[in-house]
Short mmCIF file of C-alpha atoms and ligand atoms in Angstrom, two decimals:
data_model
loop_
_atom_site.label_atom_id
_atom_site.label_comp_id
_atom_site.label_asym_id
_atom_site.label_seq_id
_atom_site.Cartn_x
_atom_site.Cartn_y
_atom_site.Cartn_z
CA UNK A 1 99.61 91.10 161.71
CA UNK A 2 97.44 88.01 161.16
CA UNK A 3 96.59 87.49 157.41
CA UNK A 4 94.80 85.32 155.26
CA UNK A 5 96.48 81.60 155.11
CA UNK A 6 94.81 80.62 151.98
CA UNK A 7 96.62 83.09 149.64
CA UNK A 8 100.29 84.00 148.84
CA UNK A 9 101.09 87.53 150.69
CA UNK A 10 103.37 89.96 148.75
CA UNK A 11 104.88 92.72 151.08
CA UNK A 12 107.01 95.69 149.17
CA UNK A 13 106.96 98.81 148.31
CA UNK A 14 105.27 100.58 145.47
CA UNK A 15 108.56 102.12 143.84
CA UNK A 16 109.51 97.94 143.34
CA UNK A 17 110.38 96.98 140.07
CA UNK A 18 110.71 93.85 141.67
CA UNK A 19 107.42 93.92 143.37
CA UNK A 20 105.57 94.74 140.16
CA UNK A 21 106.57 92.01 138.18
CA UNK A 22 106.11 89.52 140.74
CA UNK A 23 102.25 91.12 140.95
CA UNK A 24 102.11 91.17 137.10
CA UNK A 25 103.32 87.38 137.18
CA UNK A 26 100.78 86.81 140.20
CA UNK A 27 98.03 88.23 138.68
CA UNK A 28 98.37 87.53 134.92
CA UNK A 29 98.94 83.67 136.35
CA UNK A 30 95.39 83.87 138.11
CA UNK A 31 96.72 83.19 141.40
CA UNK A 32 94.90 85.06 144.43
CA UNK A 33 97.36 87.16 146.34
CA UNK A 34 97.21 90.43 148.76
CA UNK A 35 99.42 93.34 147.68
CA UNK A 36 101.04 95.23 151.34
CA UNK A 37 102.35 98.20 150.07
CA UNK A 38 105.08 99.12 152.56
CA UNK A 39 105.60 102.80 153.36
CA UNK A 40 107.78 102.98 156.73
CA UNK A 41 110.37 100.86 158.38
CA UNK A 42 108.13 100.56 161.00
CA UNK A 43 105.60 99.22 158.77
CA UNK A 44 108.25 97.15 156.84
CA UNK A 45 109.31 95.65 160.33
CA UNK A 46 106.04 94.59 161.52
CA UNK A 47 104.71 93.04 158.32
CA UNK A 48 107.21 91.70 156.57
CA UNK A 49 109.77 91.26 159.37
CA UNK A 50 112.89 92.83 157.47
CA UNK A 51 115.07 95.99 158.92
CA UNK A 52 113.55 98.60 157.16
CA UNK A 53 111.99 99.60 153.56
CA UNK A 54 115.03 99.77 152.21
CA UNK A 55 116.02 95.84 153.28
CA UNK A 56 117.49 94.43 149.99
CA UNK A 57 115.44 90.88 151.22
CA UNK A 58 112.35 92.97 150.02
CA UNK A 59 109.71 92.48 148.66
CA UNK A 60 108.67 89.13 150.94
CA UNK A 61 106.63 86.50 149.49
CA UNK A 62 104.26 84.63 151.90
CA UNK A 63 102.96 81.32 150.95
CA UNK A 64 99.83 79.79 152.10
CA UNK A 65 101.67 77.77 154.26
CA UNK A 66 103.60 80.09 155.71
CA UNK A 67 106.64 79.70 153.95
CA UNK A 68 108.33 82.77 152.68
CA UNK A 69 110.75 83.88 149.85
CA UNK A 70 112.89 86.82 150.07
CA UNK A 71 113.55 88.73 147.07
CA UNK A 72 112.57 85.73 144.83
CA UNK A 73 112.85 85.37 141.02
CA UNK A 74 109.43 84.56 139.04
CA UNK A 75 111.29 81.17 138.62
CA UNK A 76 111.63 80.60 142.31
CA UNK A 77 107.93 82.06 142.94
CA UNK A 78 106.88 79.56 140.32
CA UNK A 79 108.68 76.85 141.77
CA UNK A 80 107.22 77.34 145.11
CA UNK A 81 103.71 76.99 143.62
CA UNK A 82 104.56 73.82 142.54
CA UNK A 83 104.53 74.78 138.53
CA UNK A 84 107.78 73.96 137.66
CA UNK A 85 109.00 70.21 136.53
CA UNK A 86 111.21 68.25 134.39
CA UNK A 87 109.92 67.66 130.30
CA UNK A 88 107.84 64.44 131.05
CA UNK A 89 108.94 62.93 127.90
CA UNK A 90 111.94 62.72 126.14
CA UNK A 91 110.61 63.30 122.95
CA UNK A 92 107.30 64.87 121.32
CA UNK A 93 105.51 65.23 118.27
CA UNK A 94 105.28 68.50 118.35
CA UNK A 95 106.49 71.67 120.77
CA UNK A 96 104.72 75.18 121.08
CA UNK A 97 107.13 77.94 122.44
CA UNK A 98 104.87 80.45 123.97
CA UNK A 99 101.18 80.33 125.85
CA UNK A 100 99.75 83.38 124.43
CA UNK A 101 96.58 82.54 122.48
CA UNK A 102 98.18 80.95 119.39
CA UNK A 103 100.16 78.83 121.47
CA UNK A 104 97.03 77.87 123.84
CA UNK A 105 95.09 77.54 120.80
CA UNK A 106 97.65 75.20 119.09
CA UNK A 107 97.70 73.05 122.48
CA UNK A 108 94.21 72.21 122.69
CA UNK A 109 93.95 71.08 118.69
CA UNK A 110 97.46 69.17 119.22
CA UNK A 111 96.95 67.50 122.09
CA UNK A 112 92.84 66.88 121.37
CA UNK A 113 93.69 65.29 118.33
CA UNK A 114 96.62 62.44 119.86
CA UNK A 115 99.81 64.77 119.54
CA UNK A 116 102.17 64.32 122.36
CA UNK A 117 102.61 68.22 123.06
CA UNK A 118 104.52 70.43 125.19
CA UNK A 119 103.69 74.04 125.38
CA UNK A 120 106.91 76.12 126.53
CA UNK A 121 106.19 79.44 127.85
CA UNK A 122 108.94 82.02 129.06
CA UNK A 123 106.65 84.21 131.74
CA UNK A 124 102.77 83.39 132.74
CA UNK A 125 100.37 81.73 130.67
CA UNK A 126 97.96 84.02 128.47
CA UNK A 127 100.60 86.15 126.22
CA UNK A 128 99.58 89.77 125.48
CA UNK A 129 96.02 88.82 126.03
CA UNK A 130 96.31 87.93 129.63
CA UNK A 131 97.47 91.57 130.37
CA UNK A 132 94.29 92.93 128.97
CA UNK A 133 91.80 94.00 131.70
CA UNK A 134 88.65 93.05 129.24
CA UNK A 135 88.60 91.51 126.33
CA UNK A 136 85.11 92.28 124.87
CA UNK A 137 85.23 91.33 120.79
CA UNK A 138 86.45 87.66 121.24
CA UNK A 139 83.51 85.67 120.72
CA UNK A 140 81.27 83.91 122.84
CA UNK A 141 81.79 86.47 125.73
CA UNK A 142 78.89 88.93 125.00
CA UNK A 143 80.13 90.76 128.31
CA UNK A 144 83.44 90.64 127.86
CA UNK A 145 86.23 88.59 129.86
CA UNK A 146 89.40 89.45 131.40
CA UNK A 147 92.51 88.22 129.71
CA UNK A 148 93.68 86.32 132.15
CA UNK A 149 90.29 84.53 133.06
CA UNK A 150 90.11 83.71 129.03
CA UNK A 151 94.04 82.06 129.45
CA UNK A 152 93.24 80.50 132.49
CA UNK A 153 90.66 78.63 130.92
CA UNK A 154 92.54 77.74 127.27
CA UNK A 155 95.04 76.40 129.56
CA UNK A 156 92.79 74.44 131.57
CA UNK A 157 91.57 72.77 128.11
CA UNK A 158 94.81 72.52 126.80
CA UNK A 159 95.80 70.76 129.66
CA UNK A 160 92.83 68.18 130.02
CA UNK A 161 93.49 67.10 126.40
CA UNK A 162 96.70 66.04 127.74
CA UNK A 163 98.84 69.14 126.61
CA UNK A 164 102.16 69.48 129.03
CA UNK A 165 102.82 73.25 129.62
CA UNK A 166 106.38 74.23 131.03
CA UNK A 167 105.69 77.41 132.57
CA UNK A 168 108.70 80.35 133.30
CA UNK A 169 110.99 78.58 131.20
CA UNK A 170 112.22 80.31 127.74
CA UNK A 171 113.28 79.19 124.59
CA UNK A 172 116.51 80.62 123.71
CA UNK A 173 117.70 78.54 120.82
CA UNK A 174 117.20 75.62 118.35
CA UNK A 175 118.93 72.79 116.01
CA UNK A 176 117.74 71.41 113.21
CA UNK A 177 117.99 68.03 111.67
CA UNK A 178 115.40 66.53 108.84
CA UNK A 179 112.19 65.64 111.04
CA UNK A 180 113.88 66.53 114.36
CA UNK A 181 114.00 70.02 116.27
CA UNK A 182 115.98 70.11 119.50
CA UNK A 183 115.25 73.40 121.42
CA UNK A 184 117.26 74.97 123.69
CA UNK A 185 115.67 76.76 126.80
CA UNK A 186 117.52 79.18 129.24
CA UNK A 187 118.15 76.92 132.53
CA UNK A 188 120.20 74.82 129.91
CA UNK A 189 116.88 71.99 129.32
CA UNK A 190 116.44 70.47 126.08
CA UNK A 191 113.26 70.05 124.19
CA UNK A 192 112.85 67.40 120.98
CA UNK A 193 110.47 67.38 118.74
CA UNK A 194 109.14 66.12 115.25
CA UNK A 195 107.49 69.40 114.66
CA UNK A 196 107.31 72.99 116.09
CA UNK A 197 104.73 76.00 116.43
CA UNK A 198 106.70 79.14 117.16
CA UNK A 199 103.86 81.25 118.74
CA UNK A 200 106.22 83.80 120.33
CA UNK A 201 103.71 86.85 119.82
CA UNK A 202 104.85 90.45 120.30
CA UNK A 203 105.71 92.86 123.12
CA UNK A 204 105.34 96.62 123.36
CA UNK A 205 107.82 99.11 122.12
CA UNK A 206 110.12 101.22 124.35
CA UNK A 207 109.75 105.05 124.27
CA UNK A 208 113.56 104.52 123.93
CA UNK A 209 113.90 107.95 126.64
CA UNK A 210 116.88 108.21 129.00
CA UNK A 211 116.03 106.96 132.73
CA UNK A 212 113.59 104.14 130.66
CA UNK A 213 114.95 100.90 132.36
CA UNK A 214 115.67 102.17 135.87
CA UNK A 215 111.83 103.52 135.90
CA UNK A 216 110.29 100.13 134.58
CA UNK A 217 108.20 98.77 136.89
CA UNK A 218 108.85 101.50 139.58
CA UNK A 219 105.61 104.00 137.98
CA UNK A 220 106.46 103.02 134.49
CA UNK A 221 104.95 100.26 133.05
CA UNK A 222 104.02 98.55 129.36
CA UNK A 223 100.95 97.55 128.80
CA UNK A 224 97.38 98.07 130.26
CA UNK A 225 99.05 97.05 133.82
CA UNK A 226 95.62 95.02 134.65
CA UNK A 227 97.80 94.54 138.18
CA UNK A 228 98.36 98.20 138.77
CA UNK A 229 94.78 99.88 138.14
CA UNK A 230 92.84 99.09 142.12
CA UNK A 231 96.31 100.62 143.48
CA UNK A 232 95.70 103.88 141.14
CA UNK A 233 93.45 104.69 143.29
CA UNK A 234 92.63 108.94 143.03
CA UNK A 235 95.97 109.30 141.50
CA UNK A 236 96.53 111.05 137.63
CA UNK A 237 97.17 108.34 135.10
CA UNK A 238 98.88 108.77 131.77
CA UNK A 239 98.67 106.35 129.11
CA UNK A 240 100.71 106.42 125.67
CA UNK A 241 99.24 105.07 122.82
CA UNK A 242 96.95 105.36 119.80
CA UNK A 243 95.20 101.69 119.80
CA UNK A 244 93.32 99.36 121.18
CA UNK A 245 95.34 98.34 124.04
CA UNK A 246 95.67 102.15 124.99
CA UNK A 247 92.07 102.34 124.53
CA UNK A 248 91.09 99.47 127.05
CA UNK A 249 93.94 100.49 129.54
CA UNK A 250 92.03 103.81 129.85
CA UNK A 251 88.54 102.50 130.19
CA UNK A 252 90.22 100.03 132.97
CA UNK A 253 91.91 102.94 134.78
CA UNK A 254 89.40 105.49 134.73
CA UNK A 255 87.24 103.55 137.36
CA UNK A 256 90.14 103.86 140.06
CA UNK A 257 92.25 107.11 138.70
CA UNK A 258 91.10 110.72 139.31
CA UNK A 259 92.08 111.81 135.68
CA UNK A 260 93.33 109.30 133.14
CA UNK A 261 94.96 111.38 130.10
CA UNK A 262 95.80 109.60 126.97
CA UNK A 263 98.53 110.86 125.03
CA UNK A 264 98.11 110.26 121.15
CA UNK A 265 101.06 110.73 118.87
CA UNK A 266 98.94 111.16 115.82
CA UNK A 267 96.15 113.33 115.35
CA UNK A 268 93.30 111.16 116.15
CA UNK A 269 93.38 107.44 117.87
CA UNK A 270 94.15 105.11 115.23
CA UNK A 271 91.32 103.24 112.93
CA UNK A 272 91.85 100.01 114.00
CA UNK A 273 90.25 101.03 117.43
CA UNK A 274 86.99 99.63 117.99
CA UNK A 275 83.96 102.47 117.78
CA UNK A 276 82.81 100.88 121.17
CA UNK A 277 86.12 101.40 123.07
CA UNK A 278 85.69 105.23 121.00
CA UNK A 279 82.50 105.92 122.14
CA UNK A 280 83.08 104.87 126.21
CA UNK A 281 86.32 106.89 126.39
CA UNK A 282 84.63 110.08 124.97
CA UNK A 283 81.47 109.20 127.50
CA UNK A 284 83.98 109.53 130.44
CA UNK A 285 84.44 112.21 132.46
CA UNK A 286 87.62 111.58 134.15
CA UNK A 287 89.09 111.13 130.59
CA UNK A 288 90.86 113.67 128.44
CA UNK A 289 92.43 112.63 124.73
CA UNK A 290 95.88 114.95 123.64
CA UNK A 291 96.13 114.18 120.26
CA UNK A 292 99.64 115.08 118.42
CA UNK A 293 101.77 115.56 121.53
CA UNK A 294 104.69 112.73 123.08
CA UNK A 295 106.59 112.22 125.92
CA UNK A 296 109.90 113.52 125.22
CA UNK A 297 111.52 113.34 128.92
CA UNK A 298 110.78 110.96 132.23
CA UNK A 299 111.74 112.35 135.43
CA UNK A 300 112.50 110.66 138.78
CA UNK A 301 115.13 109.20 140.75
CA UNK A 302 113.92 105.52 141.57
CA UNK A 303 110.22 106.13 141.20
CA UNK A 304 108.55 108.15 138.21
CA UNK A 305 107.34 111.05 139.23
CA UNK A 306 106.87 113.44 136.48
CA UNK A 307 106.53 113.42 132.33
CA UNK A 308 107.51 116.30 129.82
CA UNK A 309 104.76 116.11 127.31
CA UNK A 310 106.05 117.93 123.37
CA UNK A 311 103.26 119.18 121.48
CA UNK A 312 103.54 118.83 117.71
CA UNK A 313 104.37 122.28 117.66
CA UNK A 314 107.26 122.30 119.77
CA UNK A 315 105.84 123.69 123.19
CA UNK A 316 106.54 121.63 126.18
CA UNK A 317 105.44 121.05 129.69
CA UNK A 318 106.37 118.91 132.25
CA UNK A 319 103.26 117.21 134.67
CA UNK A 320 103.35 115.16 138.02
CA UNK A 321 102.55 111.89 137.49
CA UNK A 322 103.93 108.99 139.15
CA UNK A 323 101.74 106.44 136.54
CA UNK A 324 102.82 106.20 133.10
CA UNK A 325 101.67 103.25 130.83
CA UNK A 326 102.88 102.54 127.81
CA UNK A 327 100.65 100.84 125.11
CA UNK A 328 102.25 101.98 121.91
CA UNK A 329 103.36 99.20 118.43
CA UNK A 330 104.88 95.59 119.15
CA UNK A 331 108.20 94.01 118.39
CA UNK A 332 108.41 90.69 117.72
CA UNK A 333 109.61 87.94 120.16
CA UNK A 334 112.50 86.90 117.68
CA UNK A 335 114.91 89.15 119.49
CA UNK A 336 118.29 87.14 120.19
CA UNK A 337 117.57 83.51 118.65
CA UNK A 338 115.66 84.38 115.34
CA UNK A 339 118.30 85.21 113.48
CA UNK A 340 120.96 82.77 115.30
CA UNK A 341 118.71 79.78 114.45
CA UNK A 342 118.45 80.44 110.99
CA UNK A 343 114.85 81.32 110.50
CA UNK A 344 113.79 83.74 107.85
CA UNK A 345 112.24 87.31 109.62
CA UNK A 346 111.11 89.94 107.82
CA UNK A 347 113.18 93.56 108.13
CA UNK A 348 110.89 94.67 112.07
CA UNK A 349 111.67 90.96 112.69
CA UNK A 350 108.36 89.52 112.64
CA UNK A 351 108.34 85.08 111.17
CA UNK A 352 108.14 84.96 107.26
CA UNK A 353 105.59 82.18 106.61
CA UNK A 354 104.39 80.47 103.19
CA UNK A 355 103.57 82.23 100.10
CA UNK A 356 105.86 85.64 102.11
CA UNK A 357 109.04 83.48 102.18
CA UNK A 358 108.79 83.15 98.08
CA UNK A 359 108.28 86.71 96.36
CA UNK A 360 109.86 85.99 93.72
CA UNK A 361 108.22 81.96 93.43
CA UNK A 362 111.55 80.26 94.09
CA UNK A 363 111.87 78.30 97.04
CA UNK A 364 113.39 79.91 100.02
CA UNK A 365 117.11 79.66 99.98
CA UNK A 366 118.09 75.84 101.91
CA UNK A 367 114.85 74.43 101.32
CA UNK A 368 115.22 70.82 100.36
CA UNK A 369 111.69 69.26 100.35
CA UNK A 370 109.99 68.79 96.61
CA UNK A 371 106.94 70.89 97.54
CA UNK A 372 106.50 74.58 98.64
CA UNK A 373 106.47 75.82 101.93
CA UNK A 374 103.21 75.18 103.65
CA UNK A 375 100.85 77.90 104.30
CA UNK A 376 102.05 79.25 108.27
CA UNK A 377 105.58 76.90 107.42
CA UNK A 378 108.63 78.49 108.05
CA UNK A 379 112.09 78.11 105.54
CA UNK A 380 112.51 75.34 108.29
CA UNK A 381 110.54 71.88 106.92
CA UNK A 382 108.25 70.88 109.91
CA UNK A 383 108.28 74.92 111.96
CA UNK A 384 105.43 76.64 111.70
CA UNK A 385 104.37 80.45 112.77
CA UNK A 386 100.64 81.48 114.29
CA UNK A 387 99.67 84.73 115.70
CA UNK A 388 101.18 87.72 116.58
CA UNK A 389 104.81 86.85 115.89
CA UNK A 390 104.24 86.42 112.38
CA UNK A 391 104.45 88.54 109.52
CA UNK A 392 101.35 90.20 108.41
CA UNK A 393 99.23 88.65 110.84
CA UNK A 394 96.39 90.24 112.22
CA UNK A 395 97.02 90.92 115.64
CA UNK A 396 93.72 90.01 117.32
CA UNK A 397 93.41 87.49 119.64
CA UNK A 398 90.58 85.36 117.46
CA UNK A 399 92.94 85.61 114.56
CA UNK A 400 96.11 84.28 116.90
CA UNK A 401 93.40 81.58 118.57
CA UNK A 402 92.73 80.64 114.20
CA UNK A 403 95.68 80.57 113.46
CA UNK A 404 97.14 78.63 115.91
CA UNK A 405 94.26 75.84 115.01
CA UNK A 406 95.27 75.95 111.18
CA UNK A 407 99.04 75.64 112.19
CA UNK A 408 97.99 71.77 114.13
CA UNK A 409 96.38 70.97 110.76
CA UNK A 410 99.59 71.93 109.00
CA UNK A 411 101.49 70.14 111.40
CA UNK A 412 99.48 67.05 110.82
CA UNK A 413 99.88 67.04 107.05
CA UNK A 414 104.12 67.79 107.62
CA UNK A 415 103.81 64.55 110.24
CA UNK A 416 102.00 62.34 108.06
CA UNK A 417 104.47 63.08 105.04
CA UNK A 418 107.34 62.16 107.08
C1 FAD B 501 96.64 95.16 126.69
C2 FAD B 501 96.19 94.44 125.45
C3 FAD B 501 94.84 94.36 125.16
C4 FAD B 501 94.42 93.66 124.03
N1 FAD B 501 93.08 93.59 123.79
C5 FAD B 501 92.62 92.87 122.73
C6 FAD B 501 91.23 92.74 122.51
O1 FAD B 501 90.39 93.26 123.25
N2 FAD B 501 90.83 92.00 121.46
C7 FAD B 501 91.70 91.39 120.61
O2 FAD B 501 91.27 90.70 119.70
N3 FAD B 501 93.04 91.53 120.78
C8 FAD B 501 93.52 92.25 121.83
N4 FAD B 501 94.88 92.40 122.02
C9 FAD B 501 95.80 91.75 121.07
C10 FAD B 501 95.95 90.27 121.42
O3 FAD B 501 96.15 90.14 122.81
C11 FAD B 501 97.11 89.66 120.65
O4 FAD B 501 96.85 89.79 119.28
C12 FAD B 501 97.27 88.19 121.01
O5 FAD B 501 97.55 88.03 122.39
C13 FAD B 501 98.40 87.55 120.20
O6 FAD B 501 98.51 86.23 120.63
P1 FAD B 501 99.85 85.40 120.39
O7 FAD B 501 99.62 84.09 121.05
O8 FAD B 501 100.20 85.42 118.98
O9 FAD B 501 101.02 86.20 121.12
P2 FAD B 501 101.18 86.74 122.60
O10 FAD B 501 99.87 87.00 123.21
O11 FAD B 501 102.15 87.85 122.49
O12 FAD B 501 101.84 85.52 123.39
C14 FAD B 501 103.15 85.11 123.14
C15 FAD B 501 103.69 84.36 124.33
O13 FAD B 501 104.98 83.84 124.01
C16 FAD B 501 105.84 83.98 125.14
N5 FAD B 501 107.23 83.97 124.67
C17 FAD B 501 107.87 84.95 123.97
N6 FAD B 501 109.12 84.57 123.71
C18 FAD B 501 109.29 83.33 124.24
C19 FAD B 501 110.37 82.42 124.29
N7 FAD B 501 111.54 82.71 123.74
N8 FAD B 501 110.20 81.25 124.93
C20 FAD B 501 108.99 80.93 125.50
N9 FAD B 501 107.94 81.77 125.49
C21 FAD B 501 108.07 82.96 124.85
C22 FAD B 501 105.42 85.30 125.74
O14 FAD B 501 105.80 85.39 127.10
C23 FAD B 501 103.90 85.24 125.56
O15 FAD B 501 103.27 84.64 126.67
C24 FAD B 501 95.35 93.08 123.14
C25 FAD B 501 96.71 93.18 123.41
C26 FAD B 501 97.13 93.84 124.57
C27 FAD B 501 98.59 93.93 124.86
#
């Protein structure tokens, strides 16, 4: 079947896990794509040209020039767009592992004001924020903006202030030396710098249920799934959660789904959701709140296809549903090299920062400069923490875009002391 040349093609089938991160990445990375949801061998043979649905080459990517990828990593989907290259320099002033807002925000100051930067981001550009469907308290955006639009554009700025962003790569790993940092990133690369934002942010929580990782992606998802909600069309959609995030995701779904239920541990949403959000989910008809009830079981072989939902008092049942999203607390992104490189975490794991890293007003333990940890400095001399990865921040995406501002400042002073 003839398709449009202009845009990458993405044939699959909806019980993917492979497929949905590849739309996730597609999406979240502002690129325009069509979805072909494969649902017969016939279908599978004619449009993506492999045996059946079950072909292990699935799911096909088709780029606008006709080149295709078969079963292709995020790295090789990036590569073929042309996003990923060598460091362009051997050294920098200062590095920024992740692109969330903090990171994006850090970019633009850095590189606006002369600092040879490089922005190191492990997935798409955009962080938490370019999952959400519509952001609509970040200011200057009286009608709102989608996440990704609003990262899209932070990295355009970044990027025309000079700001070198190395996209799908991760950072895994770090040594130290006075007024040097050499990162370590997954395919092996090295990064050096003077100076370093860690701007990591946060990711959602499992449910920690049996069957969790097989289901991911295949009807179980994290997040508000701002990929997922046009193909949710008339279906029943259950979202976890108590916050914000849960709150949006609903709003986003309920203009596809038949019914969108949210499912609220406590007994009301929590109070840091926004009366707006509040007042549009109670406004909706195809919306129904359970407060004090979790899932306790996911069932399906493959593909989700039903929940059991546990009332607070004990009673169960178990509904069809073959959409679950998960929007409930974050972890930190320290998991596997905070701890190894030596930085000081709090006990969930979230960057201790300034006036946290000295309770008891000693200096934290290592700590060989004659002044006090900088406000947003780590126990590391010259690494600094912004936004959601850091403890006690405020997780917002104006208080990560702040923060990550304040940390260039920070760096500037640690630079010019040097
Ligand atoms: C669905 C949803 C809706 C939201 N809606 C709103 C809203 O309406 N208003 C609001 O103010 N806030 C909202 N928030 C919260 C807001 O998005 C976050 O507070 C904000 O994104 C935090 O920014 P950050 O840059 O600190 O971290 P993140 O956004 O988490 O970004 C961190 C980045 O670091 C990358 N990374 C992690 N580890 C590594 C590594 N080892 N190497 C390289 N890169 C790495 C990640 O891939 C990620 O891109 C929402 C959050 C979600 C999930």
């Amino acid at each position: 079947m003839d398709r449009s040349c202009d845009q990458v093609t993405l044939y699959g089938t909806l019980s993917s896990a492979d497929a949905y991160r590849i739309r996730d990445f597609l999406q979240r990375s502002t690129v325009q794509f069509e979805w072909v949801e494969l649902s017969s061998d016939m279908e599978a043979r004619r449009e993506a040209l492999v045996d059946g649905i079950d072909d292990p080459r699935l799911p096909v990517c088709v780029f606008p020039d006709g080149s295709r990828l078969e079963a292709p990593t995020l790295q090789q989907v990036a590569a073929k767009l042309g996003w990923i290259a060598p460091p362009r320099y051997a050294e920098y002033d200062l590095s920024i592992y992740g692109a969330g807002p903090a990171g994006l925000s850090a970019a633009v100051y850095a590189a606006s004001e002369g600092l040879r930067t490089v922005v190191i981001e492990r997935e798409a550009v955009g962080g938490q924020a370019g999952t959400s469907s519509r952001i609509e308290n970040y200011l200057g955006f009286p009608r709102g903006i989608s996440g990704a639009e609003l990262a899209e554009r932070a990295r355009q700025q970044a990027v025309a202030f000079g700001a070198e962003i190395l996209k799908v790569r991760e950072g895994v790993g770090a040594e130290f030396y006075p007024g040097r940092m050499v990162g370590h990133l997954a395919d092996g690369g090295r990064i050096v710098s003077r100076a370093n934002i860690c701007a990591t942010g946060a990711q959602y929580r499992r449910l920690a249920l049996p069957g969790e990782e097989q289901l991911c992606g295949a009807g179980l998802f994290y997040g508000a799934g701002a990929s997922e909600a046009a193909l949710c069309r008339g279906e029943d959609v259950y979202i976890v959660g108590g916050g914000n995030s849960a709150g949006q995701a609903v709003m986003h779904f309920a203009a596809y789904a038949r019914s969108v239920t949210l499912l609220v541990r406590g007994a009301q949403l929590a109070d840091s959701v926004s009366q707006y959000l509040i007042d549009r989910i109670a406004a909706t008809p195809n919306v129904t709140v359970r407060t004090r009830c979790q899932i306790t079981e996911l069932h399906g072989d493959g593909r989700l296809e039903a929940i059991t939902i546990t009332a607070a008092d004990g009673t169960s049942e178990i509904v069809r549903t073959g959409r679950l999203f998960v929007c409930i607390g974050a972890v930190p992104n320290t998991q596997g090299w905070g701890e190894r490189i030596g930085i000081a975490l709090d006990e969930r794991g979230f960057v201790l920062t300034g006036a946290d890293l000295m309770p008891d007003g000693r200096r934290p333990e290592g700590w060989t400069l004659d002044r006090d940890p900088l406000f947003l400095e780590t126990n590391i001399p010259g690494n600094f923490a912004a936004g959601d990865v850091r403890h006690g921040s405020i997780k917002r995406v104006a208080a990560a875009v702040g923060e990550g501002a304040m940390a260039v400042r920070l760096v500037h002073d640690y630079l010019a002391r040097l």
